XYZ file of C-alpha atoms in Angstrom:
132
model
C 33.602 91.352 96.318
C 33.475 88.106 98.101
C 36.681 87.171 96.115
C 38.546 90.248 97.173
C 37.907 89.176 101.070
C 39.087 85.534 100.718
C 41.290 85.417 97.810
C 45.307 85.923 97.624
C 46.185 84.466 94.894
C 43.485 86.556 92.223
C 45.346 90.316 93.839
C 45.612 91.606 97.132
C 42.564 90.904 99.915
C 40.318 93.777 101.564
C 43.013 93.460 104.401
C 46.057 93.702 102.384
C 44.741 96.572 100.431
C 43.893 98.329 104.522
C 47.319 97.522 104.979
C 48.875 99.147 102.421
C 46.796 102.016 102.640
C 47.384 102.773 106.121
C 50.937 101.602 106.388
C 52.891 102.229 103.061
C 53.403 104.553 100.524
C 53.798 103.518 96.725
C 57.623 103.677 95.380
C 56.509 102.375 91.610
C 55.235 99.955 89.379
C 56.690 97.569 86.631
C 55.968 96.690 83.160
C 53.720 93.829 84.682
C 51.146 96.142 86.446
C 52.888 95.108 90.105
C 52.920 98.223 92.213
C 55.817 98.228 94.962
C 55.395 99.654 98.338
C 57.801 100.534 101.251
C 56.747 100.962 104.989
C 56.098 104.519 105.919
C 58.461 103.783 109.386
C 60.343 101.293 111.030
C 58.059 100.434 113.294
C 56.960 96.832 112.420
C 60.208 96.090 110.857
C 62.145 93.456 111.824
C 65.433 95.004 111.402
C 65.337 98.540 113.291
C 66.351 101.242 110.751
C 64.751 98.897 107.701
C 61.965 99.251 105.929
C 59.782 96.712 105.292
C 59.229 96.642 100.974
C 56.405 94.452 99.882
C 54.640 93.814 95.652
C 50.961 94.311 95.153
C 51.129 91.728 92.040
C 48.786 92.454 89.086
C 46.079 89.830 88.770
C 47.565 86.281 89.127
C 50.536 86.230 92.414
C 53.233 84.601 91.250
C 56.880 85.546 92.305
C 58.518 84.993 88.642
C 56.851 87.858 87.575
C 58.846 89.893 89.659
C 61.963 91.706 87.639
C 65.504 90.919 88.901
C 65.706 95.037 89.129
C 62.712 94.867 91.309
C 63.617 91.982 92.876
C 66.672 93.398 93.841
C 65.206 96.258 95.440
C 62.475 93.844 97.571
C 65.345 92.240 99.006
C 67.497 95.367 99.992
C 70.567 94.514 97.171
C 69.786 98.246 96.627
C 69.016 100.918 98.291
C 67.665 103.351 95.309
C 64.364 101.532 93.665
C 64.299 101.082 89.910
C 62.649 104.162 89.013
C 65.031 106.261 90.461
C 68.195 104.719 89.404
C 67.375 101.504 86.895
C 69.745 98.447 86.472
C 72.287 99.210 83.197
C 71.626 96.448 81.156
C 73.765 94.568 79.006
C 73.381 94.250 75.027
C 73.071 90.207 75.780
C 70.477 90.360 78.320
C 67.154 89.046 77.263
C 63.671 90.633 78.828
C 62.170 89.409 82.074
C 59.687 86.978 81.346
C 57.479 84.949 83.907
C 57.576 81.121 84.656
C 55.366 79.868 82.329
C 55.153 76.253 84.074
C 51.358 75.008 84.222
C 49.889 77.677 81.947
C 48.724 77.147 78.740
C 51.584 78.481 77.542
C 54.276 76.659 78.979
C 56.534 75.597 76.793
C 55.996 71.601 75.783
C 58.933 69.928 73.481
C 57.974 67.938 70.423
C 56.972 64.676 71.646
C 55.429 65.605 74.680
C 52.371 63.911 76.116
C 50.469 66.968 76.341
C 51.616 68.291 73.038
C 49.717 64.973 71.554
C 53.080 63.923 69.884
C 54.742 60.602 70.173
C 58.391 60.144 72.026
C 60.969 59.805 69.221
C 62.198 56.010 68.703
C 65.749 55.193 70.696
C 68.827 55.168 68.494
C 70.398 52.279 69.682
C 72.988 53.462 72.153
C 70.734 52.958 75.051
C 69.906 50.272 76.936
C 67.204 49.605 79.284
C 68.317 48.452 82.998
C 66.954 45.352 84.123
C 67.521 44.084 87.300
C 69.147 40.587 87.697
């Protein structure tokens, strides 16, 4: 409970949730478990004749996990949200995946330091700068 009050980043706080309640209505929710919402009115937008669209994420906030169709939508690129009228993908696109950086599974090359490997030996065509 306490967490809910004072916490962002674990999901949305006792306010935000009030907020949503009394001010938005739910327009869909992605793969991820992130719910979308749109104002009910205009009235706290700040463009007149705009709603407001805001992401409820699902456990952990963190804007990469947002989907460039739903990201799309957030930012008013288009009008019609993705579960009315979804982005036509291309046979070369790859699935929306999160930013990985500073989770256990972030990606680490060989060699890394926190892989435990060593750097691979130069080979030969550099040289170190040292000042004269």
């Amino acid at each position: 409970m306490l967490k809910s009050i004072f916490t962002w980043w674990n999901g949305a706080t006792l306010g935000a949730l009030f907020t949503v309640w009394r001010r938005g209505v739910l327009v869909g929710t992605d793969e991820m478990g992130n719910k979308y919402y749109q104002a009910k009115d205009d009235s706290d937008s700040y463009d007149k004749g705009r709603l407001r669209r805001w992401v409820m994420y699902s456990g952990y906030a963190e804007a990469s996990k947002v989907s460039p169709d739903w990201h799309g939508w957030l930012h008013h690129t288009f009008e019609e949200p993705p579960t009315k009228e979804p982005l036509k993908r291309q046979a070369w696109e790859k699935d929306h995946l999160p930013n990985m950086t500073g989770t256990i599974n972030a990606w680490r090359p060989k060699g890394s330091i926190s892989r435990g490997g060593e750097r691979q030996k130069a080979t030969g065509d550099y040289e170190a700068w040292r000042p004269e």
